[in-house]
Short mmCIF file of C-alpha atoms in Angstrom, two decimals:
data_model
loop_
_atom_site.label_atom_id
_atom_site.label_comp_id
_atom_site.label_asym_id
_atom_site.label_seq_id
_atom_site.Cartn_x
_atom_site.Cartn_y
_atom_site.Cartn_z
CA MET B 1 0.48 -5.55 20.49
CA SER B 2 -2.26 -4.27 22.79
CA ALA B 3 0.25 -3.55 25.57
CA ALA B 4 2.53 -1.71 23.14
CA HIS B 5 -0.41 0.40 22.05
CA LEU B 6 -1.61 1.18 25.57
CA HIS B 7 1.80 2.24 26.87
CA GLN B 8 1.66 5.23 24.50
CA TYR B 9 -0.76 6.76 26.99
CA ASP B 10 0.81 5.90 30.36
CA ASN B 11 4.52 5.76 29.36
CA ASN B 12 4.83 2.41 31.15
CA THR B 13 6.85 0.23 28.80
CA THR B 14 7.54 -2.59 31.26
CA ILE B 15 4.43 -4.61 30.46
CA SER B 16 4.85 -4.04 26.74
CA PHE B 17 8.44 -5.27 26.69
CA GLU B 18 7.54 -8.23 28.90
CA TYR B 19 4.96 -9.43 26.39
CA GLN B 20 7.37 -8.74 23.55
CA ALA B 21 10.01 -10.89 25.24
CA ARG B 22 7.51 -13.71 25.71
CA ALA B 23 6.52 -13.52 22.06
CA LEU B 24 10.15 -13.68 20.96
CA SER B 25 10.76 -16.66 23.23
CA GLN B 26 7.80 -18.55 21.79
CA LEU B 27 8.78 -17.72 18.22
CA SER B 28 12.32 -18.90 18.93
CA THR B 29 10.97 -22.21 20.20
CA ASP B 30 8.77 -22.66 17.14
CA LEU B 31 11.62 -21.79 14.78
CA SER B 32 13.86 -24.41 16.37
CA THR B 33 11.55 -27.14 15.03
CA THR B 34 10.76 -25.55 11.67
CA CYS B 35 12.15 -26.85 8.41
CA ILE B 36 12.88 -24.18 5.80
CA LEU B 37 12.40 -25.40 2.25
CA PRO B 38 14.13 -23.65 -0.64
CA SER B 39 11.93 -21.09 -2.39
CA GLN B 40 12.41 -22.95 -5.67
CA PRO B 41 12.62 -26.74 -6.08
CA THR B 42 15.97 -28.17 -7.11
CA HIS B 43 16.49 -30.87 -9.75
CA GLN B 44 16.17 -33.38 -6.93
CA GLY B 45 12.86 -31.96 -5.79
CA HIS B 46 12.24 -30.08 -2.55
CA GLU B 47 15.28 -30.37 -0.33
CA ARG B 48 15.28 -29.27 3.24
CA THR B 49 17.59 -26.53 4.30
CA GLU B 50 19.08 -27.78 7.53
CA LEU B 51 20.17 -25.11 9.94
CA SER B 52 22.21 -25.62 13.06
CA GLY B 53 20.29 -26.79 16.07
CA PRO B 54 17.82 -29.58 16.80
CA ALA B 55 16.21 -31.60 14.01
CA ARG B 56 13.53 -29.63 12.20
CA THR B 57 10.40 -31.59 11.46
CA THR B 58 7.72 -28.95 10.77
CA LEU B 59 7.16 -26.79 7.72
CA VAL B 60 6.52 -23.07 8.15
CA LYS B 61 3.18 -22.68 9.91
CA ASP B 62 0.80 -19.84 9.11
CA GLU B 63 0.75 -18.82 12.77
CA LEU B 64 4.54 -18.68 13.02
CA LEU B 65 4.99 -16.56 9.91
CA LEU B 66 2.16 -14.21 10.83
CA GLY B 67 3.50 -13.86 14.37
CA ILE B 68 6.94 -12.78 13.15
CA ILE B 69 5.43 -10.37 10.63
CA LEU B 70 3.16 -8.72 13.19
CA LEU B 71 5.95 -8.54 15.77
CA GLY B 72 8.18 -6.77 13.27
CA MET B 73 5.46 -4.47 11.95
CA THR B 74 4.65 -3.27 15.45
CA SER B 75 8.28 -2.70 16.50
CA ALA B 76 7.69 1.02 15.96
CA TRP B 77 4.92 0.89 18.55
CA ASN B 78 7.57 0.30 21.22
CA ASP B 79 10.32 2.34 19.55
CA ALA B 80 9.16 4.79 16.86
CA SER B 81 12.58 4.70 15.18
CA SER B 82 12.58 0.91 14.76
CA PRO B 83 11.41 -0.46 11.39
CA GLY B 84 11.83 -4.02 12.68
CA TYR B 85 14.24 -4.75 9.84
CA SER B 86 15.88 -7.74 11.51
CA HIS B 87 12.46 -9.37 11.76
CA LEU B 88 11.79 -8.46 8.12
CA ILE B 89 14.90 -10.30 6.91
CA GLY B 90 13.83 -13.41 8.80
CA SER B 91 10.27 -13.08 7.53
CA ARG B 92 11.50 -13.04 3.94
CA VAL B 93 13.30 -16.37 4.39
CA LEU B 94 10.26 -18.00 5.96
CA PHE B 95 7.86 -16.41 3.47
CA LYS B 96 9.73 -17.73 0.42
CA SER B 97 9.54 -21.25 1.80
CA TRP B 98 5.89 -20.79 2.80
CA VAL B 99 4.93 -19.52 -0.67
CA SER B 100 6.70 -22.42 -2.36
CA VAL B 101 5.17 -25.08 -0.15
CA ASN B 102 1.67 -23.65 -0.54
CA GLY B 103 2.02 -23.24 -4.30
CA LEU B 104 1.30 -19.52 -4.24
CA ASN B 105 3.96 -18.52 -6.76
CA THR B 106 1.94 -18.99 -9.93
CA ALA B 107 -0.08 -16.43 -11.85
CA ASN B 108 -3.53 -17.86 -11.16
CA THR B 109 -3.41 -18.57 -7.42
CA ALA B 110 -4.60 -15.21 -6.06
CA SER B 111 -8.27 -16.19 -6.11
CA ALA B 112 -7.52 -19.61 -4.60
CA MET B 113 -5.80 -18.28 -1.47
CA THR B 114 -7.46 -18.86 1.87
CA ASP B 115 -8.38 -15.85 4.00
CA ILE B 116 -5.39 -16.40 6.31
CA GLN B 117 -3.04 -16.71 3.33
CA ARG B 118 -4.32 -13.44 1.87
CA PHE B 119 -3.88 -11.77 5.24
CA ILE B 120 -0.30 -13.02 5.59
CA VAL B 121 0.62 -11.93 2.06
CA SER B 122 -0.91 -8.47 2.44
CA SER B 123 0.68 -7.99 5.88
CA LEU B 124 4.19 -8.68 4.61
CA VAL B 125 3.69 -6.62 1.44
CA TYR B 126 2.40 -3.66 3.46
CA TRP B 127 5.37 -3.92 5.80
CA GLU B 128 7.79 -4.08 2.87
CA ALA B 129 6.22 -0.98 1.32
CA LEU B 130 6.50 1.11 4.47
CA SER B 131 9.99 -0.17 5.36
CA SER B 132 11.34 0.68 1.91
CA PHE B 133 11.17 4.39 2.69
CA VAL B 134 13.19 3.92 5.88
CA VAL B 135 15.81 1.23 5.15
CA ASP B 136 18.53 1.21 2.47
CA GLN B 137 18.37 -2.02 0.52
CA ARG B 138 18.78 -3.47 -2.94
CA THR B 139 15.72 -3.38 -5.17
CA GLU B 140 16.57 -6.99 -5.99
CA ASP B 141 15.77 -7.91 -2.39
CA LEU B 142 12.11 -7.31 -3.24
CA ALA B 143 12.11 -9.55 -6.31
CA TYR B 144 10.63 -12.42 -4.30
CA LEU B 145 7.31 -10.52 -4.35
CA ASP B 146 7.14 -10.32 -8.15
CA CYS B 147 5.13 -13.52 -8.45
CA LEU B 148 2.46 -11.91 -6.26
CA ALA B 149 2.45 -8.62 -8.17
CA ASN B 150 1.53 -10.40 -11.40
CA GLN B 151 -1.21 -12.64 -10.05
CA ARG B 152 -4.68 -12.43 -11.63
CA TRP B 153 -7.97 -12.38 -9.79
CA THR B 154 -11.15 -14.07 -10.97
CA GLY B 155 -14.48 -13.33 -9.34
CA THR B 156 -14.85 -11.11 -6.29
CA ILE B 157 -11.88 -9.75 -4.35
CA THR B 158 -11.62 -9.98 -0.58
CA PRO B 159 -10.04 -6.77 0.76
CA SER B 160 -7.19 -6.84 3.26
CA PRO B 161 -7.11 -4.44 6.22
CA TRP B 162 -3.55 -3.47 5.21
CA THR B 163 -3.45 -3.22 1.44
CA GLY B 164 -7.16 -3.34 0.66
CA VAL B 165 -7.51 -4.58 -2.92
CA ALA B 166 -4.20 -3.07 -4.04
CA THR B 167 -1.56 -5.57 -2.92
CA PRO B 168 0.28 -5.34 -6.30
CA ILE B 169 0.47 -1.55 -5.98
CA PHE B 170 2.08 -1.83 -2.55
CA ILE B 171 4.67 -4.19 -4.06
CA HIS B 172 5.45 -1.55 -6.69
CA LEU B 173 5.45 1.11 -3.96
CA ALA B 174 8.09 -0.85 -2.05
CA LYS B 175 10.33 -0.68 -5.12
CA VAL B 176 9.66 3.06 -5.47
CA GLY B 177 10.86 3.60 -1.91
CA SER B 178 13.96 1.50 -2.56
CA LEU B 179 14.85 3.55 -5.66
CA MET B 180 14.35 6.79 -3.74
CA ARG B 181 16.77 5.64 -1.05
CA LYS B 182 19.29 4.55 -3.70
CA LYS B 183 19.14 7.96 -5.34
CA ARG B 184 19.93 9.65 -2.06
CA ALA B 185 22.84 7.29 -1.49
CA LEU B 186 24.43 8.59 -4.71
CA ARG B 187 25.02 11.91 -3.02
CA ASN B 188 27.73 10.31 -0.92
CA ILE B 189 29.58 9.18 -4.05
CA SER B 190 30.12 12.81 -5.06
CA LEU B 191 32.43 13.17 -2.07
CA PHE B 192 35.09 11.12 -3.84
CA ARG B 193 37.47 12.43 -6.49
CA ASN B 194 36.62 11.70 -10.15
CA SER B 195 33.37 10.09 -9.08
CA GLU B 196 31.05 11.97 -11.42
CA THR B 197 31.20 9.47 -14.30
CA TYR B 198 30.57 6.52 -12.01
CA ARG B 199 27.73 8.34 -10.28
CA ASP B 200 26.14 9.28 -13.61
CA ALA B 201 26.23 5.66 -14.76
CA LEU B 202 24.58 4.49 -11.56
CA TYR B 203 21.94 7.19 -11.81
CA PHE B 204 21.20 6.27 -15.43
CA GLN B 205 20.46 2.71 -14.30
CA LEU B 206 18.15 4.01 -11.57
CA VAL B 207 16.23 6.05 -14.15
CA GLU B 208 15.87 2.98 -16.35
CA ASP B 209 14.60 0.97 -13.38
CA ALA B 210 12.17 3.80 -12.61
CA ARG B 211 10.85 3.79 -16.18
CA ALA B 212 10.20 0.05 -16.01
CA LEU B 213 8.46 0.49 -12.67
CA GLU B 214 6.29 3.27 -14.08
CA GLN B 215 5.09 0.92 -16.82
CA ALA B 216 4.26 -1.76 -14.26
CA ILE B 217 2.18 0.73 -12.25
CA LEU B 218 0.44 2.02 -15.37
CA GLY B 219 -0.38 -1.56 -16.30
CA TRP B 220 -2.26 -2.26 -13.07
CA ARG B 221 -5.96 -1.46 -13.02
CA VAL B 222 -8.06 -0.71 -9.96
CA PRO B 223 -10.77 -3.38 -9.58
CA PHE B 224 -14.39 -2.36 -10.12
CA VAL B 225 -16.27 -1.59 -6.91
CA SER B 226 -18.79 -4.29 -7.79
CA LEU B 227 -16.00 -6.90 -7.62
CA ILE B 228 -14.91 -5.94 -4.09
CA GLU B 229 -16.41 -8.14 -1.40
CA ASP B 230 -18.28 -6.45 1.44
CA THR B 231 -16.47 -7.16 4.72
CA GLY B 232 -19.55 -6.47 6.82
CA ASP B 233 -17.91 -3.45 8.45
CA PRO B 234 -20.22 -0.44 7.88
CA ARG B 235 -17.21 1.86 8.29
CA ALA B 236 -15.24 0.10 5.56
CA PRO B 237 -17.56 -0.44 2.60
CA PRO B 238 -16.15 -1.61 -0.76
CA LYS B 239 -16.06 1.98 -2.02
CA HIS B 240 -13.48 2.89 0.66
CA PHE B 241 -11.13 0.11 -0.44
CA TRP B 242 -11.67 1.13 -4.07
CA GLY B 243 -10.70 4.69 -3.14
CA LEU B 244 -7.59 3.56 -1.26
CA ALA B 245 -6.46 1.50 -4.26
CA ARG B 246 -6.74 4.56 -6.51
CA CYS B 247 -5.05 6.68 -3.83
CA TYR B 248 -1.95 4.50 -3.37
CA ARG B 249 -1.57 4.08 -7.10
CA LEU B 250 -1.22 7.87 -7.26
CA VAL B 251 1.15 7.82 -4.26
CA ALA B 252 3.44 5.49 -6.21
CA PHE B 253 3.35 7.90 -9.15
CA ILE B 254 3.95 11.06 -7.11
CA GLU B 255 7.03 9.66 -5.36
CA LEU B 256 8.41 8.11 -8.55
CA TYR B 257 8.02 11.35 -10.52
CA ARG B 258 9.44 13.51 -7.72
CA ALA B 259 12.49 11.29 -7.49
CA PHE B 260 12.98 10.92 -11.23
CA PRO B 261 11.49 13.92 -13.07
CA GLU B 262 13.27 12.78 -16.24
CA ILE B 263 10.56 10.14 -16.66
CA VAL B 264 7.89 12.73 -17.41
CA GLU B 265 10.03 15.26 -19.29
CA ASN B 266 9.26 13.58 -22.61
CA HIS B 267 5.58 13.04 -21.87
CA SER B 268 3.58 15.75 -23.59
CA GLY B 269 0.39 16.42 -21.68
CA LEU B 270 0.71 13.21 -19.69
CA THR B 271 -2.48 12.26 -17.91
CA VAL B 272 -2.31 9.61 -15.23
CA PRO B 273 -5.44 7.44 -15.11
CA GLY B 274 -7.36 8.25 -11.94
CA CYS B 275 -6.04 11.81 -11.78
CA GLU B 276 -7.42 13.52 -14.87
CA SER B 277 -7.65 17.04 -13.45
CA ALA B 278 -4.53 19.10 -14.13
CA ALA B 279 -3.23 21.68 -11.70
CA PRO B 280 -2.42 25.11 -13.11
CA GLY B 281 1.08 25.19 -14.56
CA GLY B 282 3.82 27.77 -14.49
CA ASP B 283 4.74 27.65 -10.82
CA TYR B 284 7.86 26.07 -9.38
CA HIS B 285 6.03 22.78 -9.00
CA ASN B 286 5.88 20.23 -11.71
CA PRO B 287 2.17 20.71 -12.51
CA LEU B 288 1.70 16.94 -12.63
CA ILE B 289 3.04 16.56 -9.07
CA LEU B 290 0.56 19.06 -7.65
CA SER B 291 -2.21 17.49 -9.69
CA LEU B 292 -1.37 14.09 -8.23
CA ALA B 293 -1.35 15.53 -4.70
CA PHE B 294 -4.75 17.14 -5.20
CA GLY B 295 -6.05 13.86 -6.62
CA ILE B 296 -4.81 11.86 -3.61
CA LEU B 297 -6.28 14.28 -1.09
CA ASP B 298 -9.59 14.51 -2.95
CA ILE B 299 -9.91 10.72 -2.76
CA LEU B 300 -9.11 10.73 0.96
CA LYS B 301 -11.59 13.53 1.57
CA ASN B 302 -14.32 11.39 0.02
CA ILE B 303 -13.48 8.56 2.41
CA LEU B 304 -15.32 9.40 5.62
CA SER B 305 -13.11 10.54 8.49
CA ASP B 306 -14.37 7.72 10.74
CA SER B 307 -13.54 5.04 8.18
CA SER B 308 -11.86 1.89 9.44
CA THR B 309 -9.27 2.49 6.70
CA LEU B 310 -7.99 5.61 8.48
CA PRO B 311 -4.95 3.85 10.08
CA VAL B 312 -3.47 3.02 6.65
CA GLN B 313 -3.80 6.54 5.24
CA GLY B 314 -0.62 7.89 6.87
CA LEU B 315 1.84 7.44 4.01
CA ALA B 316 -0.63 8.90 1.52
CA LEU B 317 -1.11 11.99 3.70
CA VAL B 318 2.66 12.46 3.96
CA ALA B 319 3.29 11.97 0.23
CA ALA B 320 0.54 14.34 -0.89
CA GLY B 321 0.60 16.79 2.00
CA SER B 322 4.33 17.44 1.83
CA VAL B 323 4.16 18.92 -1.70
CA LEU B 324 1.56 21.57 -0.83
CA GLY B 325 3.81 24.58 -1.33
CA ARG B 326 2.57 28.12 -1.89
CA VAL B 327 3.55 30.03 -5.02
CA GLY B 328 3.41 33.45 -3.40
CA SER B 329 2.59 35.50 -6.49
CA PRO B 330 -0.59 37.58 -6.97
CA GLU B 331 -1.23 35.84 -10.29
CA LYS B 332 -1.48 32.51 -8.48
CA ALA B 333 -3.60 33.64 -5.52
CA THR B 334 -6.36 31.16 -6.37
CA LEU B 335 -3.90 28.28 -6.45
CA ASP B 336 -2.37 29.39 -3.15
CA GLN B 337 -5.83 29.46 -1.59
CA GLU B 338 -6.48 25.91 -2.74
CA VAL B 339 -3.11 24.82 -1.36
CA MET B 340 -3.93 26.33 2.04
CA GLU B 341 -7.33 24.64 2.08
CA TRP B 342 -5.73 21.28 1.41
CA ARG B 343 -3.15 21.95 4.14
CA ALA B 344 -6.00 22.46 6.57
CA PHE B 345 -7.53 19.16 5.49
CA VAL B 346 -4.21 17.32 5.96
CA ARG B 347 -3.79 18.79 9.45
CA GLU B 348 -7.32 17.78 10.39
CA ARG B 349 -6.92 14.26 9.06
CA MET B 350 -3.56 13.82 10.84
CA VAL B 351 -5.17 14.88 14.13
CA LEU B 352 -7.92 12.32 13.57
CA LEU B 353 -5.33 9.68 12.68
CA HIS B 354 -3.38 10.31 15.88
CA GLY B 355 -6.56 10.20 17.93
CA PHE B 356 -7.54 6.94 16.25
CA VAL B 357 -4.29 5.02 16.69
CA GLY B 358 -2.45 7.08 19.33
CA LEU B 359 1.02 6.04 18.21
CA ARG B 360 4.26 8.06 18.12
CA PRO B 361 4.95 7.38 14.41
CA VAL B 362 1.93 9.55 13.59
CA LYS B 363 3.61 12.46 15.39
CA HIS B 364 6.75 11.88 13.35
CA ALA B 365 4.70 12.00 10.15
CA ALA B 366 3.05 15.25 11.21
CA ILE B 367 6.45 16.82 11.90
CA MET B 368 7.68 15.85 8.42
CA ILE B 369 4.66 17.48 6.80
CA GLU B 370 4.78 20.67 8.84
CA GLU B 371 8.54 21.03 8.34
CA SER B 372 8.07 20.61 4.58
CA TRP B 373 5.58 23.48 4.58
CA THR B 374 7.82 25.65 6.75
CA ARG B 375 10.79 25.20 4.43
CA MET B 376 8.77 25.76 1.25
CA ASP B 377 7.16 28.87 2.72
CA ALA B 378 10.57 30.21 3.74
CA LEU B 379 11.83 29.79 0.19
CA VAL B 380 8.81 31.59 -1.24
CA ASP B 381 8.94 34.39 1.33
CA SER B 382 12.64 34.94 0.64
CA ASN B 383 11.84 35.16 -3.09
CA SER B 384 14.40 32.46 -3.79
CA GLY B 385 11.91 29.84 -4.92
CA PHE B 386 12.99 26.38 -5.92
CA GLU B 387 12.52 24.20 -8.96
CA PHE B 388 13.89 21.27 -10.88
CA ASP B 389 16.93 23.02 -12.26
CA GLY B 390 18.19 20.30 -14.57
CA ASN B 391 20.62 18.84 -12.06
CA MET B 392 19.71 15.18 -11.86
CA LEU B 393 20.23 15.07 -8.08
CA SER B 394 18.35 18.25 -7.20
CA ASP B 395 14.99 17.87 -5.49
CA SER B 396 12.52 20.25 -4.08
CA VAL B 397 12.00 20.05 -0.33
CA HIS B 398 11.26 16.39 0.33
CA TRP B 399 9.83 14.71 3.39
CA MET B 400 12.33 11.83 3.15
CA ASP B 401 15.27 14.23 3.51
CA ILE B 402 13.58 15.83 6.52
CA MET B 403 12.96 12.40 8.01
CA ILE B 404 16.63 11.46 7.64
CA GLU B 405 17.96 14.83 8.78
CA LYS B 406 15.80 14.98 11.91
CA ARG B 407 16.11 11.25 12.61
CA LEU B 408 12.38 10.70 12.33
CA GLU B 409 12.70 7.36 10.54
CA THR B 410 9.61 5.34 11.33
CA ILE B 411 7.00 3.06 9.83
CA LEU B 412 4.36 5.44 8.47
CA GLY B 413 1.43 3.14 9.05
#
């Protein structure tokens, strides 16, 4: 991982790939002696799943699972366009067995996890959340995380460097990304004759799934700051993790509502907890969307720029920053000024983020944001504007479309 990070500066990938090859070789050796148990016990009890190869005598070790997860998560460090999806599929198989063997699939085990178990869980969940915006997959593929999304904490909460104290929110966020990708896949169906009815039926199911997901997100509450354990890092106090939890809860909402505006059409004066301030209405934006963006950025602004949580702020900056479109009318000059001020903040924070981690995916994220602004400004300057026009597949300018169009797919974290 260190070699992959350092080669960003000297463009020498040889050492990085050499270490990567060694890691893969060692993982392959460990896997050859690992026994994969089914994620759920059968009527005969736990039965081993025998795979081809030598006899497997060892259950999934913490070190093996964590090694595969970290190798996959950092694939984008060597190749910005690689989400490490092949590693993710393998990690899921091992993780299900690991969870079952360690008894982590019940509602009251969250507080009983060891530090390494919490780190493994949060690492995989974080990876799933970021990958979901890049890879087309079934939402059902993420169902294995449901037992972790519904776990209850008692006592203090130990924050993770990846998900902080919001692991359940990142599980929901992974499903949001999956639904967004599914919606975009429906566009291809319209290419076929007499496909409208079929497409409408599929879209209706997506909306229903989105409604259920909205309720799950609304049902999760950010832990009190007093319940968050101090990690001892002066640049990552409990308040920073509390802020990130609030922030990514709003990120889940902003992407869900942008993808499925029908969800909020019947909400009169909807107020999302944690984002009580409402943006002025009447412009081409859904006022709630802009309010959510302002809420996200305000939270990030109150987290110091040298915070140790900076590396995991990328997706939030993209989600909120990419909706900062000008209105362009004299009546909304004050709103436009606020939008421009927040754009300046996003640019500054992205520069700091790149300086902090020095990885190519950060550049990809910055391009998505800047291109979103360019396209929205062009629409305003041409007086054409854009809005939700009632067509269920029409979006405003969206960073995911730009990412796909310009082949900027990457792990935004």
